[in-house]
Amino acid sequence: MEETHPDSSSITIRQMTPDDLPFCRHLVKEAGWNQTDADWLRAMDLEPTGCFVAEANQQPVATTTVCCFENIAWIAMVLVDKKVRGRGIGKLIVEHAIAYLDAKGIETIRLDATSLGQGLYKKLGFREEYEVIRFTGGRRSGGRRSGDPAADDPTPGTLEIGNIRRIFKGDVMMDEIVRLDEEATATFRRSFINSFAKTNNIPFYCSITDGAVTGYAGCREGIIAIQIGPLATSVPESGYRLLDQIASQFPEKPMFIDIPSNNTAALHWAAANAFTEQRRFVRMYRGFKIHDSPELIWASSGPEKG
């Protein structure tokens, strides 16, 4: 029997649920992405009514997720099954996400576009901001090349490692970490930042100088690599120490790190530690342009990264 292919007029879009995880896994594997079930579940937890699945003939064919932080939102995980690409389904599901955000009164929508998606997003009113470069690497020799003397990971209950401190749920430093994140990203992301401190098996750190938080760093374990980030710091030395601390926890695993192209200090760390460029994204926005500080962002991360 000859296979028929849906066009955009036959597509319906519904809310994503945990029952969609097998399809989500299929899309991630097909695209060669890094997300795990935990990343999809995080997206559904952060914005339960803003994660969508497109269907053709009652079969899932595409996804997208949104995450709202007050008046700023991110669109992510725009994935279309290979067998139905080129039929306008990606455009349809992104337009659905935009309409959802417009109905909520969101003033700024942001996303990281791959080279394949950039043209579509421009047609939908998105404008370019700056590049984010993904590097891949991993420590195999066990030596720190940036010369930082940071110690090994503390066990729960051990608070200080020089000026690096592991953060757990309810830590008194969390308010300062959230303020620093807002300074760097121009976005109030408490719900997202808190999600890192809740995951005890994956470390989340802050750096402290003269009693004040000068940086923080998290990471997530993906199906291909450890994704470093988010990481922001107001003091370059804290950036080096935090990156060394995260990398030292996974000496035998590959790692990804997404660095804004104009953060020369973070790029220096990546080069010094033998990370190589994998690909580039273009950060884009629609609506009101916010003014974040990419020079403070050493490892960019959104709720979908893994």
Tab-separated table of C-alpha atoms in Angstrom:
chain	number	residue	atom	x	y	z
A	1	MET	CA	0.000	0.000	0.000
A	2	GLU	CA	1.329	3.443	-0.853
A	3	GLU	CA	2.183	5.524	2.207
A	4	THR	CA	0.328	8.829	2.573
A	5	HIS	CA	1.919	11.852	4.171
A	6	PRO	CA	0.012	14.453	6.193
A	7	ASP	CA	0.053	18.120	5.376
A	8	SER	CA	-0.415	20.921	7.895
A	9	SER	CA	-4.195	21.027	7.341
A	10	SER	CA	-4.583	17.535	8.821
A	11	ILE	CA	-2.536	18.224	11.967
A	12	THR	CA	-4.003	18.533	15.455
A	13	ILE	CA	-2.044	19.788	18.468
A	14	ARG	CA	-2.608	18.721	22.055
A	15	GLN	CA	-0.945	19.021	25.451
A	16	MET	CA	2.027	16.725	26.084
A	17	THR	CA	1.773	14.161	28.879
A	18	PRO	CA	4.221	11.664	30.422
A	19	ASP	CA	2.630	9.018	28.193
A	20	ASP	CA	4.402	10.730	25.281
A	21	LEU	CA	7.877	9.927	26.616
A	22	PRO	CA	8.445	6.967	24.252
A	23	PHE	CA	7.778	9.242	21.260
A	24	CYS	CA	9.975	11.949	22.770
A	25	ARG	CA	12.793	9.407	23.138
A	26	HIS	CA	12.354	8.457	19.485
A	27	LEU	CA	12.689	12.072	18.348
A	28	VAL	CA	15.767	12.673	20.520
A	29	LYS	CA	17.468	9.550	19.189
A	30	GLU	CA	16.562	10.424	15.607
A	31	ALA	CA	17.976	13.941	15.963
A	32	GLY	CA	21.078	12.842	17.878
A	33	TRP	CA	20.192	15.117	20.780
A	34	ASN	CA	21.101	14.633	24.443
A	35	GLN	CA	17.839	14.932	26.390
A	36	THR	CA	16.619	12.283	28.816
A	37	ASP	CA	13.138	11.558	30.128
A	38	ALA	CA	14.003	13.748	33.118
A	39	ASP	CA	14.483	16.753	30.827
A	40	TRP	CA	11.076	16.283	29.217
A	41	LEU	CA	9.466	15.811	32.621
A	42	ARG	CA	11.157	18.984	33.888
A	43	ALA	CA	9.648	20.921	30.991
A	44	MET	CA	6.196	19.521	31.758
A	45	ASP	CA	6.644	20.343	35.439
A	46	LEU	CA	7.739	23.936	34.778
A	47	GLU	CA	4.944	24.673	32.264
A	48	PRO	CA	2.354	21.841	32.337
A	49	THR	CA	-0.015	23.403	29.788
A	50	GLY	CA	2.747	24.699	27.510
A	51	CYS	CA	4.280	21.480	26.196
A	52	PHE	CA	2.720	20.256	22.965
A	53	VAL	CA	2.526	17.268	20.642
A	54	ALA	CA	1.355	17.524	17.038
A	55	GLU	CA	-0.565	14.546	15.689
A	56	ALA	CA	-1.451	13.305	12.215
A	57	ASN	CA	-4.111	10.622	11.998
A	58	GLN	CA	-3.927	10.331	15.813
A	59	GLN	CA	-0.211	9.523	15.647
A	60	PRO	CA	2.388	11.880	17.175
A	61	VAL	CA	4.668	13.579	14.640
A	62	ALA	CA	6.219	16.624	16.378
A	63	THR	CA	6.846	18.324	19.723
A	64	THR	CA	7.661	21.638	21.284
A	65	THR	CA	7.882	22.961	24.829
A	66	VAL	CA	7.658	26.411	26.349
A	67	CYS	CA	8.809	27.682	29.719
A	68	CYS	CA	7.610	30.973	31.200
A	69	PHE	CA	9.527	33.189	33.609
A	70	GLU	CA	7.173	36.070	34.398
A	71	ASN	CA	7.073	38.130	31.145
A	72	ILE	CA	9.837	36.171	29.405
A	73	ALA	CA	9.435	32.731	27.841
A	74	TRP	CA	11.536	30.215	25.964
A	75	ILE	CA	10.477	27.908	23.144
A	76	ALA	CA	12.461	24.685	22.924
A	77	MET	CA	12.424	21.036	21.854
A	78	VAL	CA	11.028	21.765	18.391
A	79	LEU	CA	11.381	18.301	16.872
A	80	VAL	CA	9.605	16.862	13.850
A	81	ASP	CA	9.677	13.193	12.918
A	82	LYS	CA	11.909	12.706	9.876
A	83	LYS	CA	9.214	10.936	7.919
A	84	VAL	CA	6.992	14.056	7.867
A	85	ARG	CA	9.525	16.872	7.624
A	86	GLY	CA	9.169	19.535	4.965
A	87	ARG	CA	5.375	19.723	5.235
A	88	GLY	CA	5.023	22.791	7.445
A	89	ILE	CA	4.423	20.869	10.676
A	90	GLY	CA	7.318	22.527	12.499
A	91	LYS	CA	5.986	25.956	11.578
A	92	LEU	CA	2.501	24.984	12.724
A	93	ILE	CA	3.566	23.767	16.163
A	94	VAL	CA	5.818	26.799	16.757
A	95	GLU	CA	2.944	29.110	15.773
A	96	HIS	CA	0.784	27.223	18.278
A	97	ALA	CA	3.397	27.839	20.989
A	98	ILE	CA	3.610	31.533	20.079
A	99	ALA	CA	-0.187	31.860	20.251
A	100	TYR	CA	-0.153	30.192	23.677
A	101	LEU	CA	2.455	32.671	24.916
A	102	ASP	CA	0.705	35.670	23.359
A	103	ALA	CA	-2.499	34.653	25.161
A	104	LYS	CA	-0.550	34.677	28.443
A	105	GLY	CA	0.675	38.223	27.742
A	106	ILE	CA	4.330	37.216	27.409
A	107	GLU	CA	6.379	40.187	26.225
A	108	THR	CA	9.572	38.416	25.147
A	109	ILE	CA	9.978	34.988	23.530
A	110	ARG	CA	13.495	33.575	23.134
A	111	LEU	CA	14.994	30.446	21.631
A	112	ASP	CA	18.273	28.970	20.438
A	113	ALA	CA	18.035	28.227	16.739
A	114	THR	CA	20.008	25.608	14.867
A	115	SER	CA	21.079	26.383	11.324
A	116	LEU	CA	18.130	24.330	10.062
A	117	GLY	CA	15.558	26.286	12.061
A	118	GLN	CA	16.892	29.815	11.790
A	119	GLY	CA	15.102	30.643	8.537
A	120	LEU	CA	11.746	29.495	9.905
A	121	TYR	CA	12.098	31.558	13.058
A	122	LYS	CA	12.966	34.682	11.074
A	123	LYS	CA	9.739	34.247	9.096
A	124	LEU	CA	7.862	34.034	12.404
A	125	GLY	CA	9.242	37.373	13.600
A	126	PHE	CA	12.322	36.329	15.569
A	127	ARG	CA	15.472	38.451	15.431
A	128	GLU	CA	19.070	37.481	16.018
A	129	GLU	CA	20.842	38.318	19.301
A	130	TYR	CA	24.186	36.495	19.476
A	131	GLU	CA	25.808	33.136	18.854
A	132	VAL	CA	26.164	30.354	21.400
A	133	ILE	CA	28.874	27.790	20.667
A	134	ARG	CA	28.588	24.173	21.773
A	135	PHE	CA	31.868	22.540	22.728
A	136	THR	CA	32.429	18.892	23.454
A	137	GLY	CA	35.231	17.375	25.471
A	138	GLY	CA	36.110	15.394	28.537
A	139	ARG	CA	38.863	14.847	31.042
A	140	ARG	CA	40.813	11.633	30.493
A	141	SER	CA	44.213	12.493	31.970
A	142	GLY	CA	42.906	13.682	35.360
A	143	GLY	CA	44.895	16.956	35.395
A	144	ARG	CA	43.446	20.434	35.718
A	145	ARG	CA	44.828	22.560	32.934
A	146	SER	CA	43.617	25.921	34.183
A	147	GLY	CA	45.764	25.587	37.293
A	148	ASP	CA	42.881	25.803	39.751
A	149	PRO	CA	43.421	24.088	43.113
A	150	ALA	CA	39.755	23.286	43.777
A	151	ALA	CA	39.280	20.224	45.955
A	152	ASP	CA	37.198	17.131	45.381
A	153	ASP	CA	33.425	17.141	45.687
A	154	PRO	CA	32.149	17.477	49.262
A	155	THR	CA	29.840	14.949	50.790
A	156	PRO	CA	26.403	16.127	51.967
A	157	GLY	CA	26.833	18.199	55.096
A	158	THR	CA	30.272	19.480	54.096
A	159	LEU	CA	29.662	23.080	53.081
A	160	GLU	CA	32.967	24.630	52.076
A	161	ILE	CA	35.686	23.638	49.573
A	162	GLY	CA	37.938	26.670	49.587
A	163	ASN	CA	35.453	29.150	48.182
A	164	ILE	CA	33.371	26.496	46.375
A	165	ARG	CA	30.250	25.282	48.166
A	166	ARG	CA	27.881	22.508	47.194
A	167	ILE	CA	24.257	23.613	47.292
A	168	PHE	CA	21.335	21.482	48.401
A	169	LYS	CA	17.589	22.109	48.555
A	170	GLY	CA	16.740	24.886	51.010
A	171	ASP	CA	20.282	26.295	51.167
A	172	VAL	CA	20.442	29.821	52.586
A	173	MET	CA	22.567	30.906	49.607
A	174	MET	CA	19.813	30.172	47.075
A	175	ASP	CA	18.397	33.713	47.132
A	176	GLU	CA	21.813	35.142	46.239
A	177	ILE	CA	22.253	32.570	43.489
A	178	VAL	CA	18.891	33.486	41.977
A	179	ARG	CA	19.804	37.193	42.096
A	180	LEU	CA	23.092	36.520	40.309
A	181	ASP	CA	21.296	34.443	37.684
A	182	GLU	CA	18.837	37.293	37.125
A	183	GLU	CA	21.725	39.762	36.750
A	184	ALA	CA	23.306	37.543	34.095
A	185	THR	CA	20.204	36.461	32.187
A	186	ALA	CA	17.861	39.426	32.819
A	187	THR	CA	15.275	36.763	33.705
A	188	PHE	CA	13.856	35.691	37.060
A	189	ARG	CA	14.394	31.908	36.879
A	190	ARG	CA	13.969	30.771	40.499
A	191	SER	CA	11.882	27.729	39.560
A	192	PHE	CA	14.517	26.547	37.081
A	193	ILE	CA	17.507	27.206	39.370
A	194	ASN	CA	15.766	25.490	42.296
A	195	SER	CA	15.371	22.342	40.193
A	196	PHE	CA	19.149	21.799	40.323
A	197	ALA	CA	19.381	21.884	44.105
A	198	LYS	CA	16.662	19.221	44.311
A	199	THR	CA	18.768	16.678	42.419
A	200	ASN	CA	21.147	15.306	45.025
A	201	ASN	CA	22.933	12.860	42.708
A	202	ILE	CA	24.118	15.644	40.348
A	203	PRO	CA	26.211	18.392	41.987
A	204	PHE	CA	25.207	22.054	42.072
A	205	TYR	CA	27.761	24.569	43.345
A	206	CYS	CA	28.263	28.201	44.200
A	207	SER	CA	31.454	30.180	44.719
A	208	ILE	CA	31.754	32.518	47.682
A	209	THR	CA	34.071	35.512	47.970
A	210	ASP	CA	34.118	37.623	51.150
A	211	GLY	CA	30.858	36.016	52.221
A	212	ALA	CA	29.001	36.825	48.980
A	213	VAL	CA	28.005	34.555	46.096
A	214	THR	CA	30.151	35.329	43.042
A	215	GLY	CA	29.111	32.404	40.848
A	216	TYR	CA	27.102	29.207	40.587
A	217	ALA	CA	27.288	26.095	38.412
A	218	GLY	CA	25.046	23.162	37.655
A	219	CYS	CA	25.019	20.288	35.208
A	220	ARG	CA	22.767	17.524	33.923
A	221	GLU	CA	23.398	14.003	32.750
A	222	GLY	CA	22.214	13.405	29.188
A	223	ILE	CA	22.076	10.254	27.104
A	224	ILE	CA	25.246	11.245	25.215
A	225	ALA	CA	27.153	13.560	27.553
A	226	ILE	CA	27.131	15.583	30.742
A	227	GLN	CA	25.684	19.014	29.908
A	228	ILE	CA	27.572	21.666	31.896
A	229	GLY	CA	25.387	24.597	32.846
A	230	PRO	CA	23.857	26.805	33.823
A	231	LEU	CA	26.911	28.684	35.069
A	232	ALA	CA	27.150	32.402	35.691
A	233	THR	CA	29.732	34.397	37.592
A	234	SER	CA	30.640	37.988	38.281
A	235	VAL	CA	34.307	37.085	38.905
A	236	PRO	CA	36.344	35.312	36.175
A	237	GLU	CA	38.401	33.331	38.691
A	238	SER	CA	35.175	31.882	40.077
A	239	GLY	CA	34.216	30.797	36.560
A	240	TYR	CA	37.453	28.853	36.134
A	241	ARG	CA	37.137	27.235	39.557
A	242	LEU	CA	33.515	26.252	39.055
A	243	LEU	CA	34.164	24.747	35.624
A	244	ASP	CA	37.126	22.815	36.996
A	245	GLN	CA	34.992	21.564	39.876
A	246	ILE	CA	32.183	20.348	37.607
A	247	ALA	CA	34.584	18.731	35.123
A	248	SER	CA	36.491	16.958	37.883
A	249	GLN	CA	33.344	15.065	38.909
A	250	PHE	CA	33.048	13.281	35.548
A	251	PRO	CA	36.605	12.325	34.514
A	252	GLU	CA	35.544	9.473	32.254
A	253	LYS	CA	32.433	10.958	30.634
A	254	PRO	CA	32.057	13.180	27.569
A	255	MET	CA	30.774	16.688	28.286
A	256	PHE	CA	28.950	19.432	26.421
A	257	ILE	CA	29.148	23.124	27.260
A	258	ASP	CA	27.299	25.949	25.468
A	259	ILE	CA	29.224	29.234	25.678
A	260	PRO	CA	28.135	32.672	24.397
A	261	SER	CA	30.560	33.607	21.634
A	262	ASN	CA	31.651	36.853	23.279
A	263	ASN	CA	32.573	35.295	26.650
A	264	THR	CA	36.300	35.141	25.959
A	265	ALA	CA	37.225	33.853	29.430
A	266	ALA	CA	34.928	30.829	29.141
A	267	LEU	CA	36.155	30.181	25.604
A	268	HIS	CA	39.711	30.239	26.971
A	269	TRP	CA	38.803	27.579	29.549
A	270	ALA	CA	37.293	25.372	26.841
A	271	ALA	CA	40.402	25.689	24.665
A	272	ALA	CA	42.786	25.094	27.574
A	273	ASN	CA	40.937	21.908	28.462
A	274	ALA	CA	40.917	20.494	24.920
A	275	PHE	CA	37.204	21.034	24.240
A	276	THR	CA	36.380	21.270	20.535
A	277	GLU	CA	33.606	23.162	18.789
A	278	GLN	CA	30.705	20.937	17.788
A	279	ARG	CA	28.152	23.390	16.412
A	280	ARG	CA	26.679	26.849	16.811
A	281	PHE	CA	23.275	28.160	17.755
A	282	VAL	CA	21.829	31.605	17.183
A	283	ARG	CA	20.000	33.054	20.171
A	284	MET	CA	16.896	34.821	18.880
A	285	TYR	CA	14.025	36.828	20.340
A	286	ARG	CA	10.526	37.922	19.402
A	287	GLY	CA	8.818	40.920	20.962
A	288	PHE	CA	10.562	43.112	23.509
A	289	LYS	CA	14.347	42.741	23.488
A	290	ILE	CA	15.857	42.149	26.904
A	291	HIS	CA	19.459	42.977	27.696
A	292	ASP	CA	21.158	40.033	29.317
A	293	SER	CA	24.890	39.891	30.062
A	294	PRO	CA	26.481	37.059	28.058
A	295	GLU	CA	29.898	38.029	29.419
A	296	LEU	CA	28.648	36.734	32.803
A	297	ILE	CA	27.187	33.539	31.304
A	298	TRP	CA	29.921	30.886	31.199
A	299	ALA	CA	27.651	27.961	30.412
A	300	SER	CA	24.288	28.732	28.927
A	301	SER	CA	21.384	26.464	29.762
A	302	GLY	CA	17.667	26.404	29.393
A	303	PRO	CA	15.157	24.002	30.959
A	304	GLU	CA	15.369	21.710	27.930
A	305	LYS	CA	19.137	21.158	27.942
A	306	GLY	CA	20.431	17.754	28.815
